[in-house]
PDB file of C-alpha atoms in Angstrom:
ATOM      1  CA  VAL A   1     -92.936 -25.623-144.326  1.00  0.00           C
ATOM      2  CA  TYR A   2     -96.304 -27.540-143.767  1.00  0.00           C
ATOM      3  CA  THR A   3     -97.125 -31.234-144.153  1.00  0.00           C
ATOM      4  CA  SER A   4    -100.379 -33.008-144.035  1.00  0.00           C
ATOM      5  CA  VAL A   5    -101.034 -35.397-141.315  1.00  0.00           C
ATOM      6  CA  ALA A   6    -103.817 -38.128-141.310  1.00  0.00           C
ATOM      7  CA  GLU A   7    -106.821 -37.140-139.336  1.00  0.00           C
ATOM      8  CA  ASP A   8    -107.382 -38.924-135.898  1.00  0.00           C
ATOM      9  CA  THR A   9    -110.424 -41.038-136.314  1.00  0.00           C
ATOM     10  CA  VAL A  10    -109.602 -43.643-133.636  1.00  0.00           C
ATOM     11  CA  GLY A  11    -110.847 -43.469-129.981  1.00  0.00           C
ATOM     12  CA  PRO A  12    -108.881 -43.676-126.848  1.00  0.00           C
ATOM     13  CA  VAL A  13    -107.407 -47.025-125.775  1.00  0.00           C
ATOM     14  CA  VAL A  14    -106.342 -48.016-122.267  1.00  0.00           C
ATOM     15  CA  GLN A  15    -102.516 -48.112-122.133  1.00  0.00           C
ATOM     16  CA  GLU A  16    -101.913 -49.105-118.501  1.00  0.00           C
ATOM     17  CA  LEU A  17    -103.774 -49.577-115.340  1.00  0.00           C
ATOM     18  CA  ILE A  18    -101.980 -48.811-111.932  1.00  0.00           C
ATOM     19  CA  PRO A  19    -103.786 -50.076-108.776  1.00  0.00           C
ATOM     20  CA  VAL A  20    -103.419 -47.633-105.867  1.00  0.00           C
ATOM     21  CA  GLY A  21    -104.288 -49.418-102.542  1.00  0.00           C
ATOM     22  CA  SER A  22    -107.413 -51.565-102.453  1.00  0.00           C
ATOM     23  CA  THR A  23    -110.013 -48.991-103.435  1.00  0.00           C
ATOM     24  CA  SER A  24    -108.471 -47.096-106.381  1.00  0.00           C
ATOM     25  CA  VAL A  25    -106.883 -47.570-109.922  1.00  0.00           C
ATOM     26  CA  PHE A  26    -105.226 -44.993-111.988  1.00  0.00           C
ATOM     27  CA  VAL A  27    -105.810 -45.468-115.869  1.00  0.00           C
ATOM     28  CA  MET A  28    -103.541 -44.221-118.557  1.00  0.00           C
ATOM     29  CA  PHE A  29    -104.875 -43.867-122.141  1.00  0.00           C
ATOM     30  CA  ASN A  30    -102.856 -43.590-125.255  1.00  0.00           C
ATOM     31  CA  GLU A  31    -104.044 -40.107-126.138  1.00  0.00           C
ATOM     32  CA  ALA A  32    -105.647 -37.026-124.545  1.00  0.00           C
ATOM     33  CA  LEU A  33    -109.140 -37.413-123.321  1.00  0.00           C
ATOM     34  CA  ASP A  34    -112.233 -35.208-123.525  1.00  0.00           C
ATOM     35  CA  THR A  35    -112.335 -34.910-119.690  1.00  0.00           C
ATOM     36  CA  SER A  36    -115.996 -34.123-119.643  1.00  0.00           C
ATOM     37  CA  THR A  37    -116.682 -37.746-120.808  1.00  0.00           C
ATOM     38  CA  ALA A  38    -114.546 -39.306-118.151  1.00  0.00           C
ATOM     39  CA  VAL A  39    -117.339 -39.529-115.537  1.00  0.00           C
ATOM     40  CA  SER A  40    -118.291 -42.454-113.244  1.00  0.00           C
ATOM     41  CA  GLY A  41    -121.207 -43.561-115.547  1.00  0.00           C
ATOM     42  CA  ASN A  42    -118.790 -44.337-118.337  1.00  0.00           C
ATOM     43  CA  PHE A  43    -116.638 -46.712-116.250  1.00  0.00           C
ATOM     44  CA  THR A  44    -117.589 -50.152-114.511  1.00  0.00           C
ATOM     45  CA  LEU A  45    -115.400 -51.824-112.115  1.00  0.00           C
ATOM     46  CA  THR A  46    -115.719 -55.429-111.384  1.00  0.00           C
ATOM     47  CA  THR A  47    -113.851 -57.237-108.511  1.00  0.00           C
ATOM     48  CA  ALA A  48    -113.363 -60.786-107.564  1.00  0.00           C
ATOM     49  CA  ASP A  49    -114.410 -60.345-104.011  1.00  0.00           C
ATOM     50  CA  GLY A  50    -118.074 -60.886-104.134  1.00  0.00           C
ATOM     51  CA  GLY A  51    -118.776 -59.423-100.711  1.00  0.00           C
ATOM     52  CA  ASP A  52    -117.485 -55.818-101.468  1.00  0.00           C
ATOM     53  CA  ASP A  53    -119.244 -52.940-103.297  1.00  0.00           C
ATOM     54  CA  SER A  54    -117.419 -52.153-106.350  1.00  0.00           C
ATOM     55  CA  SER A  55    -119.581 -49.150-107.162  1.00  0.00           C
ATOM     56  CA  ILE A  56    -117.419 -46.232-108.335  1.00  0.00           C
ATOM     57  CA  THR A  57    -117.656 -43.272-106.135  1.00  0.00           C
ATOM     58  CA  THR A  58    -115.447 -40.731-107.729  1.00  0.00           C
ATOM     59  CA  VAL A  59    -113.633 -40.293-111.103  1.00  0.00           C
ATOM     60  CA  ASN A  60    -110.706 -37.531-111.211  1.00  0.00           C
ATOM     61  CA  ALA A  61    -110.013 -36.963-114.857  1.00  0.00           C
ATOM     62  CA  PHE A  62    -106.575 -35.636-116.280  1.00  0.00           C
ATOM     63  CA  VAL A  63    -105.429 -34.992-119.657  1.00  0.00           C
ATOM     64  CA  GLU A  64    -104.374 -38.717-120.643  1.00  0.00           C
ATOM     65  CA  GLY A  65    -105.745 -40.512-117.496  1.00  0.00           C
ATOM     66  CA  VAL A  66    -108.252 -40.812-114.949  1.00  0.00           C
ATOM     67  CA  GLN A  67    -108.087 -41.890-111.144  1.00  0.00           C
ATOM     68  CA  ILE A  68    -111.002 -44.148-110.326  1.00  0.00           C
ATOM     69  CA  ASP A  69    -112.225 -44.499-106.710  1.00  0.00           C
ATOM     70  CA  ALA A  70    -114.482 -47.114-105.371  1.00  0.00           C
ATOM     71  CA  SER A  71    -114.456 -46.479-101.516  1.00  0.00           C
ATOM     72  CA  ALA A  72    -116.109 -49.696-100.476  1.00  0.00           C
ATOM     73  CA  ALA A  73    -114.264 -51.959-102.856  1.00  0.00           C
ATOM     74  CA  VAL A  74    -111.659 -54.637-102.084  1.00  0.00           C
ATOM     75  CA  LEU A  75    -109.577 -54.228-105.165  1.00  0.00           C
ATOM     76  CA  ALA A  76    -107.157 -56.948-106.268  1.00  0.00           C
ATOM     77  CA  THR A  77    -105.342 -57.932-109.398  1.00  0.00           C
ATOM     78  CA  GLY A  78    -105.685 -60.939-111.776  1.00  0.00           C
ATOM     79  CA  SER A  79    -108.771 -62.843-113.049  1.00  0.00           C
ATOM     80  CA  GLY A  80    -112.098 -61.438-111.985  1.00  0.00           C
ATOM     81  CA  ASN A  81    -110.838 -57.833-111.329  1.00  0.00           C
ATOM     82  CA  THR A  82    -111.629 -55.711-114.324  1.00  0.00           C
ATOM     83  CA  LEU A  83    -112.258 -52.228-115.430  1.00  0.00           C
ATOM     84  CA  ALA A  84    -114.671 -51.670-118.323  1.00  0.00           C
ATOM     85  CA  VAL A  85    -114.546 -48.472-120.392  1.00  0.00           C
ATOM     86  CA  GLY A  86    -117.813 -47.418-121.968  1.00  0.00           C
ATOM     87  CA  THR A  87    -118.108 -46.025-125.589  1.00  0.00           C
ATOM     88  CA  SER A  88    -119.251 -42.582-124.232  1.00  0.00           C
ATOM     89  CA  VAL A  89    -115.516 -41.970-123.338  1.00  0.00           C
ATOM     90  CA  THR A  90    -113.979 -39.966-126.139  1.00  0.00           C
ATOM     91  CA  ASP A  91    -110.660 -38.220-127.142  1.00  0.00           C
ATOM     92  CA  VAL A  92    -110.343 -34.466-127.496  1.00  0.00           C
ATOM     93  CA  PHE A  93    -111.405 -34.798-131.152  1.00  0.00           C
ATOM     94  CA  GLY A  94    -114.691 -36.641-130.290  1.00  0.00           C
ATOM     95  CA  ASN A  95    -113.706 -40.100-131.272  1.00  0.00           C
ATOM     96  CA  ALA A  96    -115.384 -42.760-129.013  1.00  0.00           C
ATOM     97  CA  SER A  97    -113.749 -45.539-127.300  1.00  0.00           C
ATOM     98  CA  GLY A  98    -114.412 -48.770-128.757  1.00  0.00           C
ATOM     99  CA  GLY A  99    -115.591 -50.178-125.381  1.00  0.00           C
ATOM    100  CA  GLU A 100    -112.999 -52.463-123.731  1.00  0.00           C
ATOM    101  CA  THR A 101    -112.693 -54.462-120.531  1.00  0.00           C
ATOM    102  CA  VAL A 102    -109.252 -54.708-119.088  1.00  0.00           C
ATOM    103  CA  THR A 103    -107.937 -56.826-116.336  1.00  0.00           C
ATOM    104  CA  ILE A 104    -106.290 -55.131-113.491  1.00  0.00           C
ATOM    105  CA  LEU A 105    -102.841 -56.567-113.246  1.00  0.00           C
ATOM    106  CA  PRO A 106     -99.995 -55.652-110.736  1.00  0.00           C
ATOM    107  CA  SER A 107     -97.989 -52.569-111.628  1.00  0.00           C
ATOM    108  CA  ILE A 108     -94.721 -54.302-112.127  1.00  0.00           C
ATOM    109  CA  LYS A 109     -92.003 -53.722-114.948  1.00  0.00           C
ATOM    110  CA  ILE A 110     -89.027 -55.702-116.027  1.00  0.00           C
ATOM    111  CA  SER A 111     -86.463 -53.244-115.257  1.00  0.00           C
ATOM    112  CA  GLU A 112     -83.180 -55.226-116.079  1.00  0.00           C
ATOM    113  CA  VAL A 113     -82.252 -58.359-117.662  1.00  0.00           C
ATOM    114  CA  GLN A 114     -78.787 -60.041-118.029  1.00  0.00           C
ATOM    115  CA  VAL A 115     -78.774 -63.065-120.535  1.00  0.00           C
ATOM    116  CA  SER A 116     -75.349 -64.427-119.435  1.00  0.00           C
ATOM    117  CA  SER A 117     -71.988 -63.427-118.126  1.00  0.00           C
ATOM    118  CA  ALA A 118     -68.787 -63.244-120.127  1.00  0.00           C
ATOM    119  CA  SER A 119     -67.945 -66.693-118.879  1.00  0.00           C
ATOM    120  CA  ASN A 120     -71.030 -68.549-117.781  1.00  0.00           C
ATOM    121  CA  SER A 121     -74.200 -68.745-119.908  1.00  0.00           C
ATOM    122  CA  LYS A 122     -76.281 -69.643-116.752  1.00  0.00           C
ATOM    123  CA  GLN A 123     -75.173 -66.269-115.013  1.00  0.00           C
ATOM    124  CA  GLU A 124     -78.409 -64.498-115.706  1.00  0.00           C
ATOM    125  CA  PHE A 125     -80.972 -62.521-113.861  1.00  0.00           C
ATOM    126  CA  ILE A 126     -84.281 -60.826-114.196  1.00  0.00           C
ATOM    127  CA  GLU A 127     -84.998 -57.569-112.129  1.00  0.00           C
ATOM    128  CA  LEU A 128     -88.487 -56.417-111.446  1.00  0.00           C
ATOM    129  CA  TYR A 129     -89.636 -52.879-110.460  1.00  0.00           C
ATOM    130  CA  ASN A 130     -92.709 -51.854-108.701  1.00  0.00           C
ATOM    131  CA  VAL A 131     -93.921 -48.591-110.170  1.00  0.00           C
ATOM    132  CA  SER A 132     -96.824 -48.176-107.607  1.00  0.00           C
ATOM    133  CA  PRO A 133     -96.662 -46.430-104.268  1.00  0.00           C
ATOM    134  CA  GLU A 134     -98.058 -49.589-102.713  1.00  0.00           C
ATOM    135  CA  SER A 135     -96.039 -52.868-101.838  1.00  0.00           C
ATOM    136  CA  ILE A 136     -97.236 -55.798-104.003  1.00  0.00           C
ATOM    137  CA  ASP A 137     -97.647 -59.562-103.011  1.00  0.00           C
ATOM    138  CA  LEU A 138     -96.119 -61.514-105.818  1.00  0.00           C
ATOM    139  CA  THR A 139     -97.458 -64.866-104.584  1.00  0.00           C
ATOM    140  CA  GLY A 140     -98.722 -66.582-107.809  1.00  0.00           C
ATOM    141  CA  LEU A 141     -96.560 -64.469-110.201  1.00  0.00           C
ATOM    142  CA  LYS A 142     -95.571 -66.603-113.322  1.00  0.00           C
ATOM    143  CA  LEU A 143     -92.259 -66.173-115.170  1.00  0.00           C
ATOM    144  CA  HIS A 144     -92.070 -67.214-118.854  1.00  0.00           C
ATOM    145  CA  PHE A 145     -89.099 -67.802-121.059  1.00  0.00           C
ATOM    146  CA  TRP A 146     -89.266 -67.822-124.885  1.00  0.00           C
ATOM    147  CA  ASN A 147     -86.370 -69.297-126.770  1.00  0.00           C
ATOM    148  CA  GLY A 148     -87.641 -68.634-130.304  1.00  0.00           C
ATOM    149  CA  SER A 149     -89.722 -71.632-130.379  1.00  0.00           C
ATOM    150  CA  THR A 150     -90.910 -72.785-127.041  1.00  0.00           C
ATOM    151  CA  ASP A 151     -92.561 -70.908-124.271  1.00  0.00           C
ATOM    152  CA  THR A 152     -91.798 -72.196-120.845  1.00  0.00           C
ATOM    153  CA  ASN A 153     -93.448 -71.366-117.546  1.00  0.00           C
ATOM    154  CA  VAL A 154     -90.517 -71.402-115.134  1.00  0.00           C
ATOM    155  CA  THR A 155     -90.923 -72.771-111.742  1.00  0.00           C
ATOM    156  CA  LEU A 156     -89.980 -70.172-109.078  1.00  0.00           C
ATOM    157  CA  THR A 157     -88.805 -70.730-105.434  1.00  0.00           C
ATOM    158  CA  MET A 158     -89.689 -67.575-103.596  1.00  0.00           C
ATOM    159  CA  PHE A 159     -87.742 -66.592-100.503  1.00  0.00           C
ATOM    160  CA  ASN A 160     -89.602 -63.161-100.438  1.00  0.00           C
ATOM    161  CA  THR A 161     -92.985 -62.729-101.735  1.00  0.00           C
ATOM    162  CA  ILE A 162     -93.287 -58.848-101.225  1.00  0.00           C
ATOM    163  CA  ILE A 163     -91.955 -56.263-103.626  1.00  0.00           C
ATOM    164  CA  PRO A 164     -91.811 -52.863-101.814  1.00  0.00           C
ATOM    165  CA  ALA A 165     -93.364 -49.809-103.130  1.00  0.00           C
ATOM    166  CA  ASN A 166     -91.214 -48.262-105.745  1.00  0.00           C
ATOM    167  CA  GLY A 167     -88.724 -51.273-104.920  1.00  0.00           C
ATOM    168  CA  PHE A 168     -86.905 -53.970-106.848  1.00  0.00           C
ATOM    169  CA  TYR A 169     -87.231 -57.747-106.797  1.00  0.00           C
ATOM    170  CA  LEU A 170     -84.472 -59.896-108.158  1.00  0.00           C
ATOM    171  CA  ILE A 171     -85.024 -63.333-109.986  1.00  0.00           C
ATOM    172  CA  ALA A 172     -82.094 -65.534-110.805  1.00  0.00           C
ATOM    173  CA  PRO A 173     -80.944 -69.157-111.119  1.00  0.00           C
ATOM    174  CA  SER A 174     -80.216 -71.073-107.853  1.00  0.00           C
ATOM    175  CA  SER A 175     -76.470 -71.139-108.829  1.00  0.00           C
ATOM    176  CA  TYR A 176     -76.319 -67.191-109.430  1.00  0.00           C
ATOM    177  CA  THR A 177     -73.519 -65.290-107.665  1.00  0.00           C
ATOM    178  CA  SER A 178     -73.593 -61.600-107.632  1.00  0.00           C
ATOM    179  CA  GLY A 179     -70.572 -59.256-107.972  1.00  0.00           C
ATOM    180  CA  ASN A 180     -72.190 -56.681-105.609  1.00  0.00           C
ATOM    181  CA  GLY A 181     -73.506 -59.159-103.008  1.00  0.00           C
ATOM    182  CA  ALA A 182     -77.190 -59.099-104.152  1.00  0.00           C
ATOM    183  CA  THR A 183     -79.272 -61.899-103.125  1.00  0.00           C
ATOM    184  CA  PRO A 184     -82.118 -63.205-105.283  1.00  0.00           C
ATOM    185  CA  ASP A 185     -85.761 -62.848-103.918  1.00  0.00           C
ATOM    186  CA  ALA A 186     -86.583 -65.902-106.032  1.00  0.00           C
ATOM    187  CA  THR A 187     -84.800 -68.575-107.799  1.00  0.00           C
ATOM    188  CA  TYR A 188     -85.204 -71.162-110.468  1.00  0.00           C
ATOM    189  CA  THR A 189     -83.167 -74.152-111.768  1.00  0.00           C
ATOM    190  CA  ALA A 190     -81.403 -73.134-115.037  1.00  0.00           C
ATOM    191  CA  THR A 191     -80.901 -75.963-117.449  1.00  0.00           C
ATOM    192  CA  GLY A 192     -80.217 -76.104-121.274  1.00  0.00           C
ATOM    193  CA  ALA A 193     -83.997 -75.880-121.811  1.00  0.00           C
ATOM    194  CA  ILE A 194     -84.772 -73.373-119.106  1.00  0.00           C
ATOM    195  CA  GLN A 195     -82.590 -70.370-119.368  1.00  0.00           C
ATOM    196  CA  LEU A 196     -82.455 -67.143-121.129  1.00  0.00           C
ATOM    197  CA  THR A 197     -81.061 -67.247-124.834  1.00  0.00           C
ATOM    198  CA  THR A 198     -79.482 -64.905-127.212  1.00  0.00           C
ATOM    199  CA  ASN A 199     -82.587 -64.233-129.298  1.00  0.00           C
ATOM    200  CA  GLY A 200     -85.198 -64.824-126.718  1.00  0.00           C
ATOM    201  CA  ALA A 201     -87.778 -63.021-124.579  1.00  0.00           C
ATOM    202  CA  VAL A 202     -88.896 -63.059-120.914  1.00  0.00           C
ATOM    203  CA  TYR A 203     -92.208 -61.984-119.344  1.00  0.00           C
ATOM    204  CA  VAL A 204     -94.046 -62.070-116.193  1.00  0.00           C
ATOM    205  CA  SER A 205     -97.749 -62.808-116.040  1.00  0.00           C
ATOM    206  CA  ASP A 206    -100.791 -63.762-113.934  1.00  0.00           C
ATOM    207  CA  SER A 207    -101.188 -67.061-115.827  1.00  0.00           C
ATOM    208  CA  ALA A 208     -99.319 -70.183-116.346  1.00  0.00           C
ATOM    209  CA  THR A 209    -100.819 -70.205-119.842  1.00  0.00           C
ATOM    210  CA  ALA A 210     -98.626 -68.788-122.627  1.00  0.00           C
ATOM    211  CA  ASP A 211     -99.278 -65.072-123.644  1.00  0.00           C
ATOM    212  CA  THR A 212    -102.176 -64.740-121.214  1.00  0.00           C
ATOM    213  CA  SER A 213    -102.569 -61.948-118.679  1.00  0.00           C
ATOM    214  CA  VAL A 214     -99.041 -60.614-119.460  1.00  0.00           C
ATOM    215  CA  ILE A 215     -97.884 -58.041-117.047  1.00  0.00           C
ATOM    216  CA  ASP A 216     -94.638 -56.933-118.830  1.00  0.00           C
ATOM    217  CA  LEU A 217     -92.609 -58.464-121.695  1.00  0.00           C
ATOM    218  CA  LEU A 218     -89.091 -57.932-123.011  1.00  0.00           C
ATOM    219  CA  GLY A 219     -87.737 -59.548-126.181  1.00  0.00           C
ATOM    220  CA  TRP A 220     -84.344 -59.030-127.891  1.00  0.00           C
ATOM    221  CA  GLY A 221     -82.279 -60.089-130.804  1.00  0.00           C
ATOM    222  CA  THR A 222     -84.614 -61.636-133.458  1.00  0.00           C
ATOM    223  CA  SER A 223     -87.237 -62.736-131.148  1.00  0.00           C
ATOM    224  CA  THR A 224     -90.737 -62.569-132.628  1.00  0.00           C
ATOM    225  CA  LYS A 225     -92.118 -62.412-129.144  1.00  0.00           C
ATOM    226  CA  LYS A 226     -91.766 -58.759-128.229  1.00  0.00           C
ATOM    227  CA  GLU A 227     -93.422 -55.792-126.706  1.00  0.00           C
ATOM    228  CA  GLY A 228     -93.188 -52.912-129.242  1.00  0.00           C
ATOM    229  CA  THR A 229     -89.920 -52.933-131.157  1.00  0.00           C
ATOM    230  CA  VAL A 230     -87.464 -55.609-130.449  1.00  0.00           C
ATOM    231  CA  ILE A 231     -84.052 -54.535-129.192  1.00  0.00           C
ATOM    232  CA  ALA A 232     -80.486 -55.749-129.983  1.00  0.00           C
ATOM    233  CA  ALA A 233     -79.311 -58.763-127.894  1.00  0.00           C
ATOM    234  CA  PRO A 234     -76.928 -57.820-125.220  1.00  0.00           C
ATOM    235  CA  SER A 235     -73.361 -59.024-125.355  1.00  0.00           C
ATOM    236  CA  ALA A 236     -72.256 -61.466-122.638  1.00  0.00           C
ATOM    237  CA  GLY A 237     -71.761 -59.865-119.439  1.00  0.00           C
ATOM    238  CA  GLN A 238     -73.969 -56.793-120.610  1.00  0.00           C
ATOM    239  CA  SER A 239     -77.549 -56.224-119.424  1.00  0.00           C
ATOM    240  CA  LEU A 240     -80.667 -54.595-120.982  1.00  0.00           C
ATOM    241  CA  GLU A 241     -82.089 -51.945-118.567  1.00  0.00           C
ATOM    242  CA  ARG A 242     -85.326 -49.947-118.846  1.00  0.00           C
ATOM    243  CA  LYS A 243     -84.866 -46.266-119.377  1.00  0.00           C
ATOM    244  CA  SER A 244     -86.102 -44.049-116.364  1.00  0.00           C
ATOM    245  CA  GLY A 245     -89.723 -43.218-116.548  1.00  0.00           C
ATOM    246  CA  ILE A 246     -90.658 -45.591-119.276  1.00  0.00           C
TER     247      ILE A 246
END
């Protein structure tokens, strides 16, 4: 049995940037590339450190990604650190990239969220995971809560600013108590207006401004703020956990 499918007429789009050290970045696309077009002349790296040389020295192309090296660069994350993909980059069908400039952000994922315990609405936490092979300094990281109508930039007190390579970082209210003895790396003051809600969302970003430089986002229940498909709200005492490898 055969079925017809629509012809692919859209060019490749950057899906994720993963910094590797201070001189390299791995770029994942949403589809397979024509690797012959993934060459240094089709990418432009810009860094916020004006004293370095961000010239690309090598590009190693894979099916759905490239590793870009700039041996003299001081690669950082956030505003001023970008990668531009030229329109000469194509997928395996010859569809050209639309030409995009993407800000390089920390390689952090929200790995688990608990909205409340069975007996306490403020017994909540957000766990982050560093997907990169390098430790990351989280100084300046912004945490945002969405309650269905208001986006709040939550003030964090950081006791530890470093998330280790392939390691975790726990954020919770200052009143949080863990059943397994885990101690938060950063805390905030949970109030009626500043806490996770049943049909809400949480995200981490590089900016205090809502929906700007978002690193990762998770929405649940009937939340309109989401990344992809919203998932069911967890029951009290249950958590939402990211599947391995996603």
